[in-house]
PDB file of N, CA and C in Angstrom:
ATOM      1  N   MET A   1      -3.514   1.410   0.758  1.00  0.00           N
ATOM      2  CA  MET A   1      -3.326   1.772  -0.630  1.00  0.00           C
ATOM      3  C   MET A   1      -3.503   3.268  -0.839  1.00  0.00           C
ATOM      4  N   GLU A   2      -4.363   3.887  -0.036  1.00  0.00           N
ATOM      5  CA  GLU A   2      -4.576   5.320  -0.185  1.00  0.00           C
ATOM      6  C   GLU A   2      -3.282   6.108  -0.027  1.00  0.00           C
ATOM      7  N   GLU A   3      -2.461   5.703   0.951  1.00  0.00           N
ATOM      8  CA  GLU A   3      -1.198   6.409   1.178  1.00  0.00           C
ATOM      9  C   GLU A   3      -0.262   6.232  -0.013  1.00  0.00           C
ATOM     10  N   SER A   4      -0.237   5.057  -0.606  1.00  0.00           N
ATOM     11  CA  SER A   4       0.616   4.829  -1.785  1.00  0.00           C
ATOM     12  C   SER A   4       0.178   5.715  -2.949  1.00  0.00           C
ATOM     13  N   ILE A   5      -1.123   5.829  -3.147  1.00  0.00           N
ATOM     14  CA  ILE A   5      -1.633   6.670  -4.229  1.00  0.00           C
ATOM     15  C   ILE A   5      -1.328   8.136  -3.956  1.00  0.00           C
ATOM     16  N   ARG A   6      -1.500   8.547  -2.693  1.00  0.00           N
ATOM     17  CA  ARG A   6      -1.182   9.924  -2.332  1.00  0.00           C
ATOM     18  C   ARG A   6       0.289  10.231  -2.613  1.00  0.00           C
ATOM     19  N   ARG A   7       1.167   9.314  -2.227  1.00  0.00           N
ATOM     20  CA  ARG A   7       2.599   9.511  -2.460  1.00  0.00           C
ATOM     21  C   ARG A   7       2.902   9.603  -3.952  1.00  0.00           C
ATOM     22  N   PHE A   8       2.317   8.724  -4.728  1.00  0.00           N
ATOM     23  CA  PHE A   8       2.506   8.748  -6.171  1.00  0.00           C
ATOM     24  C   PHE A   8       2.096  10.106  -6.729  1.00  0.00           C
ATOM     25  N   ASN A   9       0.930  10.576  -6.326  1.00  0.00           N
ATOM     26  CA  ASN A   9       0.427  11.854  -6.819  1.00  0.00           C
ATOM     27  C   ASN A   9       1.316  13.019  -6.403  1.00  0.00           C
ATOM     28  N   VAL A  10       1.842  12.975  -5.191  1.00  0.00           N
ATOM     29  CA  VAL A  10       2.738  14.034  -4.725  1.00  0.00           C
ATOM     30  C   VAL A  10       3.988  14.075  -5.587  1.00  0.00           C
ATOM     31  N   VAL A  11       4.589  12.924  -5.820  1.00  0.00           N
ATOM     32  CA  VAL A  11       5.846  12.870  -6.554  1.00  0.00           C
ATOM     33  C   VAL A  11       5.688  13.351  -7.995  1.00  0.00           C
ATOM     34  N   ILE A  12       4.565  12.985  -8.640  1.00  0.00           N
ATOM     35  CA  ILE A  12       4.414  13.418 -10.035  1.00  0.00           C
ATOM     36  C   ILE A  12       3.635  14.727 -10.168  1.00  0.00           C
ATOM     37  N   GLY A  13       3.232  15.296  -9.024  1.00  0.00           N
ATOM     38  CA  GLY A  13       2.628  16.623  -9.039  1.00  0.00           C
ATOM     39  C   GLY A  13       1.155  16.678  -9.368  1.00  0.00           C
ATOM     40  N   ILE A  14       0.410  15.645  -9.063  1.00  0.00           N
ATOM     41  CA  ILE A  14      -1.037  15.659  -9.307  1.00  0.00           C
ATOM     42  C   ILE A  14      -1.728  16.380  -8.156  1.00  0.00           C
ATOM     43  N   ASP A  15      -2.542  17.353  -8.479  1.00  0.00           N
ATOM     44  CA  ASP A  15      -3.280  18.125  -7.479  1.00  0.00           C
ATOM     45  C   ASP A  15      -4.562  17.393  -7.126  1.00  0.00           C
ATOM     46  N   GLN A  16      -4.576  16.734  -5.977  1.00  0.00           N
ATOM     47  CA  GLN A  16      -5.730  15.937  -5.574  1.00  0.00           C
ATOM     48  C   GLN A  16      -6.919  16.784  -5.134  1.00  0.00           C
ATOM     49  N   SER A  17      -6.743  18.079  -5.018  1.00  0.00           N
ATOM     50  CA  SER A  17      -7.862  18.933  -4.632  1.00  0.00           C
ATOM     51  C   SER A  17      -8.706  19.337  -5.837  1.00  0.00           C
ATOM     52  N   ASP A  18      -8.207  19.119  -7.042  1.00  0.00           N
ATOM     53  CA  ASP A  18      -8.939  19.437  -8.267  1.00  0.00           C
ATOM     54  C   ASP A  18     -10.125  18.482  -8.398  1.00  0.00           C
ATOM     55  N   GLU A  19     -11.324  19.026  -8.590  1.00  0.00           N
ATOM     56  CA  GLU A  19     -12.546  18.202  -8.632  1.00  0.00           C
ATOM     57  C   GLU A  19     -12.534  17.176  -9.765  1.00  0.00           C
ATOM     58  N   GLU A  20     -12.034  17.545 -10.916  1.00  0.00           N
ATOM     59  CA  GLU A  20     -11.987  16.604 -12.043  1.00  0.00           C
ATOM     60  C   GLU A  20     -11.039  15.441 -11.734  1.00  0.00           C
ATOM     61  N   ILE A  21      -9.931  15.749 -11.102  1.00  0.00           N
ATOM     62  CA  ILE A  21      -8.984  14.698 -10.733  1.00  0.00           C
ATOM     63  C   ILE A  21      -9.588  13.801  -9.656  1.00  0.00           C
ATOM     64  N   LYS A  22     -10.273  14.402  -8.666  1.00  0.00           N
ATOM     65  CA  LYS A  22     -10.950  13.609  -7.639  1.00  0.00           C
ATOM     66  C   LYS A  22     -11.937  12.622  -8.267  1.00  0.00           C
ATOM     67  N   LYS A  23     -12.717  13.120  -9.234  1.00  0.00           N
ATOM     68  CA  LYS A  23     -13.712  12.275  -9.899  1.00  0.00           C
ATOM     69  C   LYS A  23     -13.021  11.112 -10.624  1.00  0.00           C
ATOM     70  N   CYS A  24     -11.963  11.421 -11.333  1.00  0.00           N
ATOM     71  CA  CYS A  24     -11.214  10.398 -12.067  1.00  0.00           C
ATOM     72  C   CYS A  24     -10.641   9.351 -11.109  1.00  0.00           C
ATOM     73  N   MET A  25     -10.064   9.812 -10.007  1.00  0.00           N
ATOM     74  CA  MET A  25      -9.489   8.879  -9.039  1.00  0.00           C
ATOM     75  C   MET A  25     -10.567   8.011  -8.399  1.00  0.00           C
ATOM     76  N   ASP A  26     -11.724   8.606  -8.077  1.00  0.00           N
ATOM     77  CA  ASP A  26     -12.813   7.822  -7.499  1.00  0.00           C
ATOM     78  C   ASP A  26     -13.280   6.727  -8.448  1.00  0.00           C
ATOM     79  N   GLN A  27     -13.331   7.046  -9.733  1.00  0.00           N
ATOM     80  CA  GLN A  27     -13.784   6.069 -10.721  1.00  0.00           C
ATOM     81  C   GLN A  27     -12.770   4.953 -10.929  1.00  0.00           C
ATOM     82  N   ASN A  28     -11.481   5.272 -10.800  1.00  0.00           N
ATOM     83  CA  ASN A  28     -10.454   4.298 -11.162  1.00  0.00           C
ATOM     84  C   ASN A  28      -9.757   3.610 -10.005  1.00  0.00           C
ATOM     85  N   VAL A  29      -9.638   4.283  -8.880  1.00  0.00           N
ATOM     86  CA  VAL A  29      -8.920   3.662  -7.758  1.00  0.00           C
ATOM     87  C   VAL A  29      -9.621   3.835  -6.421  1.00  0.00           C
ATOM     88  N   GLY A  30     -10.674   4.592  -6.350  1.00  0.00           N
ATOM     89  CA  GLY A  30     -11.273   4.912  -5.069  1.00  0.00           C
ATOM     90  C   GLY A  30     -12.461   4.097  -4.661  1.00  0.00           C
ATOM     91  N   ASN A  31     -12.817   3.088  -5.430  1.00  0.00           N
ATOM     92  CA  ASN A  31     -14.041   2.356  -5.104  1.00  0.00           C
ATOM     93  C   ASN A  31     -13.821   1.195  -4.135  1.00  0.00           C
ATOM     94  N   ASN A  32     -12.573   0.864  -3.849  1.00  0.00           N
ATOM     95  CA  ASN A  32     -12.240  -0.216  -2.912  1.00  0.00           C
ATOM     96  C   ASN A  32     -12.872  -1.568  -3.256  1.00  0.00           C
ATOM     97  N   LYS A  33     -13.269  -1.762  -4.500  1.00  0.00           N
ATOM     98  CA  LYS A  33     -13.763  -3.074  -4.918  1.00  0.00           C
ATOM     99  C   LYS A  33     -12.577  -4.013  -5.052  1.00  0.00           C
ATOM    100  N   ARG A  34     -12.732  -5.183  -4.535  1.00  0.00           N
ATOM    101  CA  ARG A  34     -11.666  -6.179  -4.631  1.00  0.00           C
ATOM    102  C   ARG A  34     -12.077  -7.174  -5.707  1.00  0.00           C
ATOM    103  N   VAL A  35     -11.755  -6.856  -6.952  1.00  0.00           N
ATOM    104  CA  VAL A  35     -12.210  -7.678  -8.069  1.00  0.00           C
ATOM    105  C   VAL A  35     -11.372  -8.938  -8.254  1.00  0.00           C
ATOM    106  N   ASN A  36     -10.160  -8.952  -7.731  1.00  0.00           N
ATOM    107  CA  ASN A  36      -9.305 -10.125  -7.872  1.00  0.00           C
ATOM    108  C   ASN A  36      -9.015 -10.677  -6.480  1.00  0.00           C
ATOM    109  N   SER A  37     -10.081 -11.014  -5.764  1.00  0.00           N
ATOM    110  CA  SER A  37      -9.939 -11.423  -4.379  1.00  0.00           C
ATOM    111  C   SER A  37     -10.888 -12.576  -4.073  1.00  0.00           C
ATOM    112  N   ASN A  38     -10.430 -13.478  -3.264  1.00  0.00           N
ATOM    113  CA  ASN A  38     -11.249 -14.596  -2.823  1.00  0.00           C
ATOM    114  C   ASN A  38     -11.230 -14.652  -1.303  1.00  0.00           C
ATOM    115  N   PRO A  39     -12.338 -15.042  -0.690  1.00  0.00           N
ATOM    116  CA  PRO A  39     -12.347 -15.132   0.774  1.00  0.00           C
ATOM    117  C   PRO A  39     -11.510 -16.316   1.253  1.00  0.00           C
ATOM    118  N   HIS A  40     -10.778 -16.096   2.317  1.00  0.00           N
ATOM    119  CA  HIS A  40      -9.983 -17.164   2.922  1.00  0.00           C
ATOM    120  C   HIS A  40     -10.177 -17.085   4.432  1.00  0.00           C
ATOM    121  N   PRO A  41     -10.147 -18.226   5.105  1.00  0.00           N
ATOM    122  CA  PRO A  41     -10.276 -18.184   6.567  1.00  0.00           C
ATOM    123  C   PRO A  41      -9.053 -17.496   7.183  1.00  0.00           C
ATOM    124  N   MET A  42      -9.276 -16.799   8.288  1.00  0.00           N
ATOM    125  CA  MET A  42      -8.177 -16.169   9.008  1.00  0.00           C
ATOM    126  C   MET A  42      -7.377 -17.259   9.720  1.00  0.00           C
ATOM    127  N   VAL A  43      -6.071 -17.083   9.753  1.00  0.00           N
ATOM    128  CA  VAL A  43      -5.186 -18.021  10.433  1.00  0.00           C
ATOM    129  C   VAL A  43      -4.563 -17.277  11.601  1.00  0.00           C
ATOM    130  N   GLU A  44      -4.697 -17.829  12.782  1.00  0.00           N
ATOM    131  CA  GLU A  44      -4.175 -17.176  13.982  1.00  0.00           C
ATOM    132  C   GLU A  44      -2.656 -17.286  14.032  1.00  0.00           C
ATOM    133  N   GLN A  45      -1.997 -16.132  14.249  1.00  0.00           N
ATOM    134  CA  GLN A  45      -0.543 -16.127  14.330  1.00  0.00           C
ATOM    135  C   GLN A  45      -0.079 -17.048  15.441  1.00  0.00           C
ATOM    136  N   GLY A  46       0.905 -17.876  15.131  1.00  0.00           N
ATOM    137  CA  GLY A  46       1.438 -18.820  16.104  1.00  0.00           C
ATOM    138  C   GLY A  46       0.813 -20.202  16.041  1.00  0.00           C
ATOM    139  N   SER A  47      -0.324 -20.325  15.335  1.00  0.00           N
ATOM    140  CA  SER A  47      -0.979 -21.633  15.221  1.00  0.00           C
ATOM    141  C   SER A  47      -0.142 -22.541  14.313  1.00  0.00           C
ATOM    142  N   PRO A  48      -0.379 -23.844  14.365  1.00  0.00           N
ATOM    143  CA  PRO A  48       0.357 -24.756  13.470  1.00  0.00           C
ATOM    144  C   PRO A  48       0.179 -24.383  11.990  1.00  0.00           C
ATOM    145  N   GLU A  49      -1.032 -23.946  11.632  1.00  0.00           N
ATOM    146  CA  GLU A  49      -1.284 -23.542  10.244  1.00  0.00           C
ATOM    147  C   GLU A  49      -0.441 -22.320   9.882  1.00  0.00           C
ATOM    148  N   TRP A  50      -0.393 -21.364  10.798  1.00  0.00           N
ATOM    149  CA  TRP A  50       0.377 -20.146  10.566  1.00  0.00           C
ATOM    150  C   TRP A  50       1.861 -20.478  10.415  1.00  0.00           C
ATOM    151  N   LYS A  51       2.357 -21.344  11.282  1.00  0.00           N
ATOM    152  CA  LYS A  51       3.774 -21.731  11.219  1.00  0.00           C
ATOM    153  C   LYS A  51       4.097 -22.414   9.893  1.00  0.00           C
ATOM    154  N   ALA A  52       3.198 -23.276   9.423  1.00  0.00           N
ATOM    155  CA  ALA A  52       3.422 -23.969   8.146  1.00  0.00           C
ATOM    156  C   ALA A  52       3.445 -22.965   6.994  1.00  0.00           C
ATOM    157  N   LEU A  53       2.497 -22.021   7.002  1.00  0.00           N
ATOM    158  CA  LEU A  53       2.466 -20.997   5.950  1.00  0.00           C
ATOM    159  C   LEU A  53       3.694 -20.095   6.019  1.00  0.00           C
ATOM    160  N   ALA A  54       4.084 -19.710   7.226  1.00  0.00           N
ATOM    161  CA  ALA A  54       5.244 -18.839   7.395  1.00  0.00           C
ATOM    162  C   ALA A  54       6.522 -19.517   6.910  1.00  0.00           C
ATOM    163  N   GLU A  55       6.654 -20.802   7.188  1.00  0.00           N
ATOM    164  CA  GLU A  55       7.845 -21.541   6.742  1.00  0.00           C
ATOM    165  C   GLU A  55       7.882 -21.629   5.220  1.00  0.00           C
ATOM    166  N   LYS A  56       6.743 -21.936   4.635  1.00  0.00           N
ATOM    167  CA  LYS A  56       6.681 -22.074   3.175  1.00  0.00           C
ATOM    168  C   LYS A  56       6.892 -20.736   2.467  1.00  0.00           C
ATOM    169  N   ASN A  57       6.484 -19.638   3.117  1.00  0.00           N
ATOM    170  CA  ASN A  57       6.543 -18.314   2.491  1.00  0.00           C
ATOM    171  C   ASN A  57       7.558 -17.389   3.155  1.00  0.00           C
ATOM    172  N   ASP A  58       8.619 -17.956   3.683  1.00  0.00           N
ATOM    173  CA  ASP A  58       9.616 -17.192   4.427  1.00  0.00           C
ATOM    174  C   ASP A  58      10.176 -16.017   3.611  1.00  0.00           C
ATOM    175  N   LEU A  59      10.535 -16.258   2.372  1.00  0.00           N
ATOM    176  CA  LEU A  59      11.113 -15.183   1.562  1.00  0.00           C
ATOM    177  C   LEU A  59      10.082 -14.093   1.271  1.00  0.00           C
ATOM    178  N   ASP A  60       8.837 -14.461   1.065  1.00  0.00           N
ATOM    179  CA  ASP A  60       7.784 -13.469   0.857  1.00  0.00           C
ATOM    180  C   ASP A  60       7.606 -12.604   2.104  1.00  0.00           C
ATOM    181  N   ILE A  61       7.657 -13.231   3.271  1.00  0.00           N
ATOM    182  CA  ILE A  61       7.511 -12.483   4.515  1.00  0.00           C
ATOM    183  C   ILE A  61       8.673 -11.524   4.699  1.00  0.00           C
ATOM    184  N   ARG A  62       9.881 -11.985   4.415  1.00  0.00           N
ATOM    185  CA  ARG A  62      11.056 -11.101   4.530  1.00  0.00           C
ATOM    186  C   ARG A  62      10.954  -9.927   3.568  1.00  0.00           C
ATOM    187  N   LEU A  63      10.522 -10.203   2.352  1.00  0.00           N
ATOM    188  CA  LEU A  63      10.356  -9.133   1.368  1.00  0.00           C
ATOM    189  C   LEU A  63       9.307  -8.132   1.827  1.00  0.00           C
ATOM    190  N   TYR A  64       8.188  -8.617   2.323  1.00  0.00           N
ATOM    191  CA  TYR A  64       7.130  -7.745   2.825  1.00  0.00           C
ATOM    192  C   TYR A  64       7.653  -6.862   3.964  1.00  0.00           C
ATOM    193  N   ASP A  65       8.366  -7.461   4.911  1.00  0.00           N
ATOM    194  CA  ASP A  65       8.917  -6.693   6.036  1.00  0.00           C
ATOM    195  C   ASP A  65       9.875  -5.604   5.538  1.00  0.00           C
ATOM    196  N   TYR A  66      10.678  -5.919   4.535  1.00  0.00           N
ATOM    197  CA  TYR A  66      11.611  -4.941   3.965  1.00  0.00           C
ATOM    198  C   TYR A  66      10.847  -3.804   3.286  1.00  0.00           C
ATOM    199  N   VAL A  67       9.806  -4.142   2.562  1.00  0.00           N
ATOM    200  CA  VAL A  67       9.003  -3.123   1.878  1.00  0.00           C
ATOM    201  C   VAL A  67       8.338  -2.197   2.897  1.00  0.00           C
ATOM    202  N   VAL A  68       7.831  -2.743   3.975  1.00  0.00           N
ATOM    203  CA  VAL A  68       7.230  -1.920   5.035  1.00  0.00           C
ATOM    204  C   VAL A  68       8.281  -0.973   5.610  1.00  0.00           C
ATOM    205  N   GLN A  69       9.493  -1.463   5.818  1.00  0.00           N
ATOM    206  CA  GLN A  69      10.591  -0.624   6.327  1.00  0.00           C
ATOM    207  C   GLN A  69      10.893   0.510   5.345  1.00  0.00           C
ATOM    208  N   LEU A  70      11.012   0.185   4.067  1.00  0.00           N
ATOM    209  CA  LEU A  70      11.282   1.211   3.054  1.00  0.00           C
ATOM    210  C   LEU A  70      10.165   2.249   2.988  1.00  0.00           C
ATOM    211  N   PHE A  71       8.939   1.785   3.070  1.00  0.00           N
ATOM    212  CA  PHE A  71       7.783   2.670   3.021  1.00  0.00           C
ATOM    213  C   PHE A  71       7.883   3.716   4.131  1.00  0.00           C
ATOM    214  N   GLU A  72       8.254   3.278   5.325  1.00  0.00           N
ATOM    215  CA  GLU A  72       8.400   4.200   6.453  1.00  0.00           C
ATOM    216  C   GLU A  72       9.589   5.135   6.240  1.00  0.00           C
ATOM    217  N   GLU A  73      10.696   4.612   5.746  1.00  0.00           N
ATOM    218  CA  GLU A  73      11.878   5.436   5.508  1.00  0.00           C
ATOM    219  C   GLU A  73      11.617   6.506   4.451  1.00  0.00           C
ATOM    220  N   GLN A  74      10.776   6.221   3.493  1.00  0.00           N
ATOM    221  CA  GLN A  74      10.498   7.160   2.407  1.00  0.00           C
ATOM    222  C   GLN A  74       9.525   8.265   2.815  1.00  0.00           C
ATOM    223  N   ARG A  75       8.873   8.120   3.960  1.00  0.00           N
ATOM    224  CA  ARG A  75       7.873   9.099   4.391  1.00  0.00           C
ATOM    225  C   ARG A  75       8.442  10.523   4.365  1.00  0.00           C
ATOM    226  N   GLY A  76       9.622  10.716   4.926  1.00  0.00           N
ATOM    227  CA  GLY A  76      10.233  12.045   4.962  1.00  0.00           C
ATOM    228  C   GLY A  76      10.538  12.580   3.574  1.00  0.00           C
ATOM    229  N   ILE A  77      10.972  11.716   2.696  1.00  0.00           N
ATOM    230  CA  ILE A  77      11.283  12.139   1.319  1.00  0.00           C
ATOM    231  C   ILE A  77      10.016  12.626   0.626  1.00  0.00           C
ATOM    232  N   ILE A  78       8.943  11.864   0.765  1.00  0.00           N
ATOM    233  CA  ILE A  78       7.677  12.226   0.128  1.00  0.00           C
ATOM    234  C   ILE A  78       7.144  13.525   0.704  1.00  0.00           C
ATOM    235  N   GLU A  79       7.259  13.691   2.018  1.00  0.00           N
ATOM    236  CA  GLU A  79       6.771  14.919   2.641  1.00  0.00           C
ATOM    237  C   GLU A  79       7.559  16.126   2.162  1.00  0.00           C
ATOM    238  N   SER A  80       8.860  15.949   1.855  1.00  0.00           N
ATOM    239  CA  SER A  80       9.638  17.070   1.325  1.00  0.00           C
ATOM    240  C   SER A  80       9.148  17.454  -0.077  1.00  0.00           C
ATOM    241  N   TYR A  81       8.725  16.481  -0.881  1.00  0.00           N
ATOM    242  CA  TYR A  81       8.119  16.770  -2.180  1.00  0.00           C
ATOM    243  C   TYR A  81       6.820  17.549  -1.974  1.00  0.00           C
ATOM    244  N   ALA A  82       5.994  17.087  -1.036  1.00  0.00           N
ATOM    245  CA  ALA A  82       4.708  17.736  -0.777  1.00  0.00           C
ATOM    246  C   ALA A  82       4.915  19.179  -0.324  1.00  0.00           C
ATOM    247  N   ALA A  83       5.893  19.392   0.546  1.00  0.00           N
ATOM    248  CA  ALA A  83       6.164  20.744   1.046  1.00  0.00           C
ATOM    249  C   ALA A  83       6.637  21.662  -0.079  1.00  0.00           C
ATOM    250  N   ALA A  84       7.407  21.118  -1.007  1.00  0.00           N
ATOM    251  CA  ALA A  84       7.908  21.919  -2.128  1.00  0.00           C
ATOM    252  C   ALA A  84       6.788  22.340  -3.071  1.00  0.00           C
ATOM    253  N   LEU A  85       5.708  21.555  -3.124  1.00  0.00           N
ATOM    254  CA  LEU A  85       4.579  21.875  -4.007  1.00  0.00           C
ATOM    255  C   LEU A  85       3.651  22.933  -3.413  1.00  0.00           C
ATOM    256  N   GLU A  86       3.743  23.155  -2.114  1.00  0.00           N
ATOM    257  CA  GLU A  86       2.832  24.116  -1.469  1.00  0.00           C
ATOM    258  C   GLU A  86       3.252  25.543  -1.702  1.00  0.00           C
TER     259      GLU A  86
END
């Protein structure tokens, strides 16, 4: 999530080195508290449980894989924004 926030800040021009902005970000997004989270047992990839979940959530998995691909493809674009701000 840190990388997503960094990218967002780069694109809209937020200076993360500013102490007031750092304080604001720490209060609102930097505490890593998982307030909407529940513990779940880990499922080993390839197990019958994993296969059942993967089959039921096939479209979610495909979407996630696509988003990861886009995230990597956008790295160069974001870095060009960052370079322009320096």
